[in-house]
XYZ file of C-alpha atoms in Angstrom:
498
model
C 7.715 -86.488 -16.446
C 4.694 -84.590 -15.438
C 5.115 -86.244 -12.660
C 7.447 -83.000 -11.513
C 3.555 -80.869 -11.724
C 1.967 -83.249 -9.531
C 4.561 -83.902 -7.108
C 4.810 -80.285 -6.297
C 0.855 -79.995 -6.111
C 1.004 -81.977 -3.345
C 4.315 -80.433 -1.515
C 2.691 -76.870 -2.300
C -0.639 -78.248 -0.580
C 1.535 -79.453 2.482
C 2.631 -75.783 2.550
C 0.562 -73.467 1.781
C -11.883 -66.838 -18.443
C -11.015 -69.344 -20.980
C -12.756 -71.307 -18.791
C -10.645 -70.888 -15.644
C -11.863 -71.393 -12.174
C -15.115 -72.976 -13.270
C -17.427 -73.792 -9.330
C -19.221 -76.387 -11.501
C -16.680 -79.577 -11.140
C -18.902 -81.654 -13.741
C -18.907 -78.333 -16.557
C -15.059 -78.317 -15.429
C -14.218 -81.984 -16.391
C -15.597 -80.906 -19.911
C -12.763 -78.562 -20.452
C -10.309 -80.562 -18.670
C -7.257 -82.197 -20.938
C -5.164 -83.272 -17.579
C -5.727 -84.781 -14.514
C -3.651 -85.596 -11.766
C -4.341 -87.857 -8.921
C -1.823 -88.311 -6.403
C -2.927 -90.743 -3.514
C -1.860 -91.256 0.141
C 0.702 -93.415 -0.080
C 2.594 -90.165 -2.149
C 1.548 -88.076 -0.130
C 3.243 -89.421 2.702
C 6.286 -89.279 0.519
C 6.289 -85.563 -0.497
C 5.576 -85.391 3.319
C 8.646 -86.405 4.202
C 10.312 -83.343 2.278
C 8.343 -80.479 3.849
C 11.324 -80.652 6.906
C 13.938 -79.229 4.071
C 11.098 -76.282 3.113
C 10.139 -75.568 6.786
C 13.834 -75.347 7.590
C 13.743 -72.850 4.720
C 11.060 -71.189 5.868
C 12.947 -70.235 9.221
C 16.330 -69.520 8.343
C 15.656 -67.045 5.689
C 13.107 -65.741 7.357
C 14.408 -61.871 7.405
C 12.883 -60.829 11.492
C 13.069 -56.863 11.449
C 14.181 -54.497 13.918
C 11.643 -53.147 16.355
C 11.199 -50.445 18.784
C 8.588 -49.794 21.200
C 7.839 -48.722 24.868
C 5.836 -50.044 27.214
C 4.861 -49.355 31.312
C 6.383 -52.392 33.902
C 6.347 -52.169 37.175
C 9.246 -51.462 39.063
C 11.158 -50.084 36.051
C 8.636 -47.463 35.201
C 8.414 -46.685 31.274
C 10.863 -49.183 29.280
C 11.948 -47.902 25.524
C 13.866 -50.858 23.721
C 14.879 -52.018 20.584
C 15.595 -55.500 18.603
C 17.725 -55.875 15.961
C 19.795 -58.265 14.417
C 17.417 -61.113 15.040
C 19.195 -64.674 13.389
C 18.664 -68.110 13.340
C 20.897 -71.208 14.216
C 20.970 -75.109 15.355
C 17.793 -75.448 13.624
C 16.608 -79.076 14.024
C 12.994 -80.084 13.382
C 11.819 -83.406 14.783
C 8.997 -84.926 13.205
C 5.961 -84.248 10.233
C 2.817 -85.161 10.059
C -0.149 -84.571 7.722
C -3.531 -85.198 7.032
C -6.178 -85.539 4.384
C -9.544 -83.393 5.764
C -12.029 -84.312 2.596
C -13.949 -80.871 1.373
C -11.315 -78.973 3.815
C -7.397 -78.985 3.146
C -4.668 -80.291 4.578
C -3.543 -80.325 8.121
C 0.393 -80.630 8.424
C 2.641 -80.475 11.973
C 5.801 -79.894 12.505
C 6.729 -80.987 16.243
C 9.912 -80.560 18.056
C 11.406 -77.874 16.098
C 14.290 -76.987 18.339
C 16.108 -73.873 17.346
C 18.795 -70.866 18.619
C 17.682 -67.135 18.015
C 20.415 -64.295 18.754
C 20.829 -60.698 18.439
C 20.994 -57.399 20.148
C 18.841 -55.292 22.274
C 18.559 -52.082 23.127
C 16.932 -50.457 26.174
C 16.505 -48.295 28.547
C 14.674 -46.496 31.342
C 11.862 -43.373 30.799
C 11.025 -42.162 27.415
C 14.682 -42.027 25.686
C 16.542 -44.861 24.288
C 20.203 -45.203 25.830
C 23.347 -45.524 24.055
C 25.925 -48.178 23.154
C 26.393 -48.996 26.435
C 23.435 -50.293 27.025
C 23.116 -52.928 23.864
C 23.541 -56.104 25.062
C 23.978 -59.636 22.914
C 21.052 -61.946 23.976
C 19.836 -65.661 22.593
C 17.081 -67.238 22.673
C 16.236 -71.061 23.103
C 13.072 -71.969 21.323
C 11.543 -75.576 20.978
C 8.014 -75.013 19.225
C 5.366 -77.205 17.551
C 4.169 -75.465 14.223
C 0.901 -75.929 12.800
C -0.464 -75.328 9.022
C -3.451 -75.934 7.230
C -3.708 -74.700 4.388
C -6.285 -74.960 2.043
C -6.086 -75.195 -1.861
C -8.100 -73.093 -4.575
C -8.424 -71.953 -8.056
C -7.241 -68.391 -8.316
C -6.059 -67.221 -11.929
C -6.118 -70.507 -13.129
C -3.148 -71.383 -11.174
C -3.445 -73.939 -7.889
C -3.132 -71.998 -4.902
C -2.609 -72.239 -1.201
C -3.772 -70.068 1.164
C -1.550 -70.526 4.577
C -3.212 -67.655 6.925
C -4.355 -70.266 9.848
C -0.668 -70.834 10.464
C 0.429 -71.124 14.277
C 3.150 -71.676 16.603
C 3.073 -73.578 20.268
C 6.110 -72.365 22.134
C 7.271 -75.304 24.659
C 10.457 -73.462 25.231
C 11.206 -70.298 25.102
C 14.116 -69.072 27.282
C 15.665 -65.739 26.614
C 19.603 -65.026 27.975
C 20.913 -61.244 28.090
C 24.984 -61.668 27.417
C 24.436 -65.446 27.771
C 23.702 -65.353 31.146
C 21.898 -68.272 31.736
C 22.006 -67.270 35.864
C 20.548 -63.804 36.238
C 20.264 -62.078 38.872
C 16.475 -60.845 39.625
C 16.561 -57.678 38.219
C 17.846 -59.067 35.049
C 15.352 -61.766 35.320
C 12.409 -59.324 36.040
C 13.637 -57.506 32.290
C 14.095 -60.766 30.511
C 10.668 -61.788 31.425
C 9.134 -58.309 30.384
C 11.128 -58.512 26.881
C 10.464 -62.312 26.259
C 6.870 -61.734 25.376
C 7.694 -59.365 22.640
C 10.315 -61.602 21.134
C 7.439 -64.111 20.554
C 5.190 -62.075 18.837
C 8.322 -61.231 16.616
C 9.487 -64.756 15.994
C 5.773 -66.405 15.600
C 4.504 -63.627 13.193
C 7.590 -63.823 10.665
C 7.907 -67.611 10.547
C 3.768 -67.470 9.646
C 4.355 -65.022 7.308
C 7.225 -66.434 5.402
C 5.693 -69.746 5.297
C 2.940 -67.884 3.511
C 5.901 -66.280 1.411
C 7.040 -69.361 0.119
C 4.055 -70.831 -0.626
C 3.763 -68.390 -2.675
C 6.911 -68.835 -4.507
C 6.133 -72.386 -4.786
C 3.317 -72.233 -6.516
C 4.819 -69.683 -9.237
C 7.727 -72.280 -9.291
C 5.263 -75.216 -10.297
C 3.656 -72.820 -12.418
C 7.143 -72.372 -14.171
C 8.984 -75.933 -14.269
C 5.781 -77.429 -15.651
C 5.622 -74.504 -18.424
C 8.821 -75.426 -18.923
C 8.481 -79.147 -18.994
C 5.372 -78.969 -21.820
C 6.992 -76.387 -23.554
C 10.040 -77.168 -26.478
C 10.352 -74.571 -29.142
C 7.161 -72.280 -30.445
C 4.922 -75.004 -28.905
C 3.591 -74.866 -25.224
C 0.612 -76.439 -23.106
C -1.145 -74.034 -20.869
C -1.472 -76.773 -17.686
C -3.780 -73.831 -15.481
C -6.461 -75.604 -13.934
C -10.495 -75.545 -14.520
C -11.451 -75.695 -11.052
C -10.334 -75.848 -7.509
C -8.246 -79.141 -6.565
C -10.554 -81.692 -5.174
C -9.472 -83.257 -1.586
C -10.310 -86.539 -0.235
C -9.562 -88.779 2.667
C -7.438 -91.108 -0.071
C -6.396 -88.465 -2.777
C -6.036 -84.779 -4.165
C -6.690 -84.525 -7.908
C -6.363 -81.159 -10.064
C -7.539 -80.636 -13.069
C -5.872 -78.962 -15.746
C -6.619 -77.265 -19.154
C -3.678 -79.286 -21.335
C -4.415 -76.408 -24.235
C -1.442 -76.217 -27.071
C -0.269 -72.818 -28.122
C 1.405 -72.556 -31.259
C 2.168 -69.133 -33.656
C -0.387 -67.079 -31.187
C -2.984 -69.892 -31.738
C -4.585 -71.857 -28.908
C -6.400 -74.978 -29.189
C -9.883 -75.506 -27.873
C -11.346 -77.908 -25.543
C -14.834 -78.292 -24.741
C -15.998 -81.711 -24.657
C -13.862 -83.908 -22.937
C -14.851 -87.387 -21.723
C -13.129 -87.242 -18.040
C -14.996 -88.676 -15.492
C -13.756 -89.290 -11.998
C -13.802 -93.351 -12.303
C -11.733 -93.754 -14.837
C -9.096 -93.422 -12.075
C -8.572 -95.555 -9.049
C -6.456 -95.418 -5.360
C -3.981 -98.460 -5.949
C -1.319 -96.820 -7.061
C 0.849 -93.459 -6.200
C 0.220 -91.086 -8.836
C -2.000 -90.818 -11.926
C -2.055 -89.049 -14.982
C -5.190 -88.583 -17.127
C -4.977 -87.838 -21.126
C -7.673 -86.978 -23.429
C -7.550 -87.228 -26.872
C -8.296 -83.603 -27.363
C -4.242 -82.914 -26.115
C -2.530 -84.652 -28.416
C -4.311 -83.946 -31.168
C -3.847 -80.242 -31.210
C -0.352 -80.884 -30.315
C 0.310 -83.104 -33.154
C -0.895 -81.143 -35.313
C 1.501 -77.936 -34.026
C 4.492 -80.224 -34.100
C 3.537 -81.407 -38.331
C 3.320 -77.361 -39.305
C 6.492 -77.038 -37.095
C 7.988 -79.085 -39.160
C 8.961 -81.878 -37.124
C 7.762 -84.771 -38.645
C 10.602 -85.156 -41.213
C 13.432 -88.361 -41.073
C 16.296 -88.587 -43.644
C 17.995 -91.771 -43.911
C 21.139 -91.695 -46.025
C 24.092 -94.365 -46.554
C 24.697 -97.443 -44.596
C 22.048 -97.050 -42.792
C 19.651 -96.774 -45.397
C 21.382 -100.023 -46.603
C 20.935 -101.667 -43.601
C 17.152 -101.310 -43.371
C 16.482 -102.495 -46.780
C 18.229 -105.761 -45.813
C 15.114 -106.607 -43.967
C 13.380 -109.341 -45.541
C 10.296 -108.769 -47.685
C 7.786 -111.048 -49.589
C 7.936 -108.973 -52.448
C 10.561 -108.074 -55.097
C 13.137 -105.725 -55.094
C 12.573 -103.063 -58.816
C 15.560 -103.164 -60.386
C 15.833 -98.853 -59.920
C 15.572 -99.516 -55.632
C 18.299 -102.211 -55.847
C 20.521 -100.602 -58.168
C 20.226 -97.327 -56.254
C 21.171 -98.816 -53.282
C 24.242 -100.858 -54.305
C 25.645 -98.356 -56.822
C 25.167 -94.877 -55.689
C 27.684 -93.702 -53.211
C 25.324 -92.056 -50.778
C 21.826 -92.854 -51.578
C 19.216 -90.857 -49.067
C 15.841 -91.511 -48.012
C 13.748 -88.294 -47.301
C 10.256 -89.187 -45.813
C 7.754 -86.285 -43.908
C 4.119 -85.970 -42.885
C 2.602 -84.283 -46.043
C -0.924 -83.697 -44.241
C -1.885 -83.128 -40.387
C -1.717 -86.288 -38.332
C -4.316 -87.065 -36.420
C -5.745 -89.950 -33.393
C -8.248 -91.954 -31.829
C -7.572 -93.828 -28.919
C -9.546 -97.029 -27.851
C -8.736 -100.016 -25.927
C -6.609 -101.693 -28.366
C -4.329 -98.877 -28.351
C -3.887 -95.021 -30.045
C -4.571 -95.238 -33.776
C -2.686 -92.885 -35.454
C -3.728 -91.587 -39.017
C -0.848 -89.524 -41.228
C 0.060 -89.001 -44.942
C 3.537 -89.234 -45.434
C 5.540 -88.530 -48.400
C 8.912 -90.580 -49.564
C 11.715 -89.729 -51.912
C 14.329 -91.601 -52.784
C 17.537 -90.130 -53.673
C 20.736 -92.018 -55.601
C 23.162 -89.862 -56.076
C 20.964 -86.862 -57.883
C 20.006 -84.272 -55.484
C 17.840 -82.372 -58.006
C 15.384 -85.058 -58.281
C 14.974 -88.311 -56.471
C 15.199 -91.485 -58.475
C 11.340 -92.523 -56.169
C 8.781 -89.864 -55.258
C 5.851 -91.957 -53.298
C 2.714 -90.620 -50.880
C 1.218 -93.212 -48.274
C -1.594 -93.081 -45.872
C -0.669 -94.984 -42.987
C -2.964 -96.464 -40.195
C -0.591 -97.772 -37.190
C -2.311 -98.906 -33.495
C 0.272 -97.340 -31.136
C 0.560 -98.497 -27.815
C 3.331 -96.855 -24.852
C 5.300 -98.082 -22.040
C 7.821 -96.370 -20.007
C 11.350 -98.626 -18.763
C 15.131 -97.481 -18.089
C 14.538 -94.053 -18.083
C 13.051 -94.646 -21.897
C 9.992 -94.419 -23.589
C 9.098 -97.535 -26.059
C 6.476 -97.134 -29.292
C 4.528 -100.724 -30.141
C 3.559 -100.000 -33.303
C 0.588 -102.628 -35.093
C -0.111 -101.163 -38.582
C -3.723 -101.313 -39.479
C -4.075 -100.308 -42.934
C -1.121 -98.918 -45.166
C -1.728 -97.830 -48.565
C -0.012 -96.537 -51.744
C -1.794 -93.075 -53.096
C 0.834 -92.472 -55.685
C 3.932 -93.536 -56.741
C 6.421 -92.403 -59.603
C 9.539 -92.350 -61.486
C 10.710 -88.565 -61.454
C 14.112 -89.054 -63.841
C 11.823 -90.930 -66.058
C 8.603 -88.793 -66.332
C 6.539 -91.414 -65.187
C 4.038 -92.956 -62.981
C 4.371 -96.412 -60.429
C 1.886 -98.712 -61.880
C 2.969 -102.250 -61.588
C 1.040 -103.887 -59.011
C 4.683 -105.471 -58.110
C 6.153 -102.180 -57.550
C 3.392 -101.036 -55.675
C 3.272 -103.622 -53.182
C 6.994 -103.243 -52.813
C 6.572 -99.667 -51.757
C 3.763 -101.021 -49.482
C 5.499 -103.458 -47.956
C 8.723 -101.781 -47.101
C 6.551 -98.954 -45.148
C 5.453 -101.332 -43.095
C 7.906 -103.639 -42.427
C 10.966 -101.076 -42.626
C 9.155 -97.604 -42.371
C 6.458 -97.926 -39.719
C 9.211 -99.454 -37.235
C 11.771 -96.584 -37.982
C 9.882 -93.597 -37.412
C 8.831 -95.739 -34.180
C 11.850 -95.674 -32.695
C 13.015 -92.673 -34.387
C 10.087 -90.857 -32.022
C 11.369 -92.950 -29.241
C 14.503 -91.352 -28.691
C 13.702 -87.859 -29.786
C 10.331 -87.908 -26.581
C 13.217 -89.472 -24.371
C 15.410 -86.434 -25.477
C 12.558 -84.164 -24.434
C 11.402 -85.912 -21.603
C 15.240 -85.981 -20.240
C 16.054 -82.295 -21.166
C 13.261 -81.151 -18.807
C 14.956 -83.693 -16.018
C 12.278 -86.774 -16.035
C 15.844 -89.406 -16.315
C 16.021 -87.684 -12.675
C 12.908 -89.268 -11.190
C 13.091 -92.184 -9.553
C 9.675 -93.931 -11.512
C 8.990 -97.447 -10.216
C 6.392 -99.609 -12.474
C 4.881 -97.255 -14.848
C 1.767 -98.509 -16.643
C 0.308 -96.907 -19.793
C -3.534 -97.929 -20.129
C -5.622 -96.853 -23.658
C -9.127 -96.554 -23.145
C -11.742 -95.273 -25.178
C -10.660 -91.093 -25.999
C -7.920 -91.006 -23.407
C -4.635 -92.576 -21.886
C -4.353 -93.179 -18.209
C -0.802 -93.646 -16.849
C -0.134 -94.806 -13.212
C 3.160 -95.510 -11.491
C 4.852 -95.215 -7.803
C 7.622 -92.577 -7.496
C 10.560 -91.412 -5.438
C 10.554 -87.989 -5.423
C 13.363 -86.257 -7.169
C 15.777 -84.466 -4.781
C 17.276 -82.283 -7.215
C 13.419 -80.327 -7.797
C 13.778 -79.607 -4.179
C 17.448 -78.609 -4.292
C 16.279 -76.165 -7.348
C 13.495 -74.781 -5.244
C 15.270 -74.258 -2.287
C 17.929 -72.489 -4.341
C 15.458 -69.937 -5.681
C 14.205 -68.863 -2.275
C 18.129 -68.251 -1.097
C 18.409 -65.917 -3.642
């Protein structure tokens, strides 16, 4: 679902022209095809996974070797080295964020209890001594880390910048050898050492924080290409303006443009307005017309809009029960031939409206009927169809109501016999069975072939609780609560291991 672009919106937030970047928010909404609002209540869910990403953060944090010198009393001039510097027993106690309207985000980490080894090198005057004098040392850290980042619009992607990072040390013990007992002069050199093992740790945990907030944010810039894209056919999703941040909500904007054989679709006069969404539920999606439309049309030169039904199961449909009467060629053609076949396609672009009664859907489709001749079909017809299509989402699957509006015959003939359909019988036959067989075919037809889509980009994974689909007047709103999907996390996490 696109559900996978906002929910990482909001995790990359807790971390870190063709119009693009537009200051203006009202000349933004105008070329805006997407919006996502993600309230509170899912916040405080992605929340909950920004322990697994901090944990990231610190274990493959890579903390490089350093030398220096520095004056101390009582040893005179110190040289020393660090090297080696790991990570282990990482536990992190609690997270909290918050909402700062016009600001960012402000996000703590607390109790993050944690083991640092590895070796040190040091010695007395201006020379570095040998082996001998490397010792093993660990350190025991328990820390409170503190984020806020703050989201914007650069290159049409949603960014975060994560500079005013900082750490509060509440521990920090440092043991030469694991000696937790040292004697004072020991002592005296742990104490001179500790404070450069804290600038150390504290400026590589800031900075790869900052690292993979980076890497987030070209990782929702990829799984959401990925998830609009099937084929020659993609939706640029960059964003129009910077992310807007309330108390209750964050809401991007996106562009939604379809790109298809190097051409992209325009938008320029979209009807968004910030209340046509409200707080009550986790997550919403906004849809203008001006997506789908575009898209549609990509999809009909793509070829895509073409069903053949063949055999049994062309025999089966036809046992539906119409008002009118059977011609004598359709019933013949279906009992006698031994694999009669049913070849219907969009013969014009398709095109929409949506309004509160649901998305009306406009196409010209072309039928032909085949019994048994494959050169020519025994029925060549051409429709224009008018069906009031309304969504839901259920069990992982996407359902089509389908209400035809108006459904008419533009030509109908006889190929084999060289001549045209003109008996008002015949014709409402033809009529009739495209809306009582046809209509409800390609409906579910187009069911399972989105669910296909939807589930090969890994929306069967999301855990989507009461999805609602609302038509209103140029655009769709959907709304639904979420769990978010572990394996997106599991994914990301991968690609910062590597």
């Amino acid at each position: 679902m696109p559900g996978e672009i906002c929910s990482w919106l909001v995790l990359l937030s807790l971390f870190g022209t063709t119009h693009s970047c537009l200051q203006d928010p009202s000349l933004a909404y105008k070329h805006t095809g997407i919006v996502c609002r993600l309230t509170y209540p899912a916040a405080v869910v992605l929340n909950e996974k920004t322990t697994k990403v901090i944990e990231a953060a610190f274990q493959h944090a890579r903390y490089p070797s350093m030398q220096g010198e520095k004056s101390a009393a009582f040893f005179g001039k110190v040289s020393y080295g660090l090297e080696n510097l790991e990570i282990y027993n990482l536990s992190i106690g609690r997270s909290d964020f918050e909402l700062r309207p016009g600001e960012g985000i402000g996000l703590e980490i607390s109790n993050v209890s944690a083991v640092f080894s590895g070796t040190i090198q040091y010695g007395y005057g201006s020379w570095l001594v040998n082996v001998g004098h490397t010792l093993d040392f660990e350190v025991e850290t328990q820390i409170d880390l503190g984020i806020n980042p703050k989201l914007y619009c650069g290159n049409s992607k949603v960014a975060a910048d994560t500079s005013d990072c900082y750490l509060n040390f509440h521990k920090f013990r440092l043991y030469l050898e694991g000696d937790k007992e040292p004697n004072w002069l020991k002592k005296l050199f742990t104490d001179f050492i500790t404070f450069t093992v804290k600038l150390v740790v504290k400026g590589q945990i800031c900075k790869e924080i900052n690292k993979l907030a980076d890497i987030l944010a070209e990782f929702i810039q990829d799984t959401a290409a990925n998830f609009l894209s099937d084929g020659g056919i993609s939706v640029d999703i960059g964003v129009t303006t910077t992310p807007l941040i309330t108390a209750n909500y964050i809401e991007s904007y996106h562009k939604g443009l379809t790109t298809y054989l190097n051409l992209t679709s325009v938008i320029n006069a979209s009807v968004f307005h910030p209340d046509h969404l409200t707080e009550n539920r986790m997550v919403y999606f906004w849809f203008s017309d001006d997506i789908f439309i575009p898209l549609i049309a990509a999809a009909h030169q793509d070829g895509r809009f073409q069903l053949d039904i063949s055999s049994e199961d062309l025999k089966t449909l036809f046992e539906t029960n119409l008002s009118s009467i059977k011609p004598e060629y359709v019933a013949k053609c279906l009992l006698e031939s031994a694999s009669p076949e049913l070849r219907v396609w969009s013969s014009s672009v398709p095109t929409l409206n949506t309004s509160t009664v649901g998305t009306s859907v406009w196409a010209q489709a072309t039928g032909e009927l085949y019994c048994g001749s494959q050169n020519k079909p025994t029925l060549s017809f051409q429709m224009n169809v008018t069906v009031d299509v309304t969504a839901s989402y259920a069990d992982k699957k996407l359902f089509l109501h389908g209400k035809p509006q108006q459904i008419s015959v533009i030509r109908a003939e006889l190929p084999l016999q060289n001549k045209l359909v003109n008996d008002e019988a015949q014709v409402e036959f033809i009529r009739e069975a495209v809306e009582k067989i046809g209509v409800p075919k390609v409906l579910s037809v187009l069911e399972v072939e989105i669910t296909r889509l939807m589930d090969k980009q890994g929306a069967n994974l999301f855990d989507i609780i009461d999805p609602e689909v609302l038509h209103q007047e140029g655009y769709i709103v959907t709304q639904m609560d979420f769990g978010f999907p572990h394996h997106l996390l599991v994914d990301f996490l991968k690609r910062t291991l590597q």
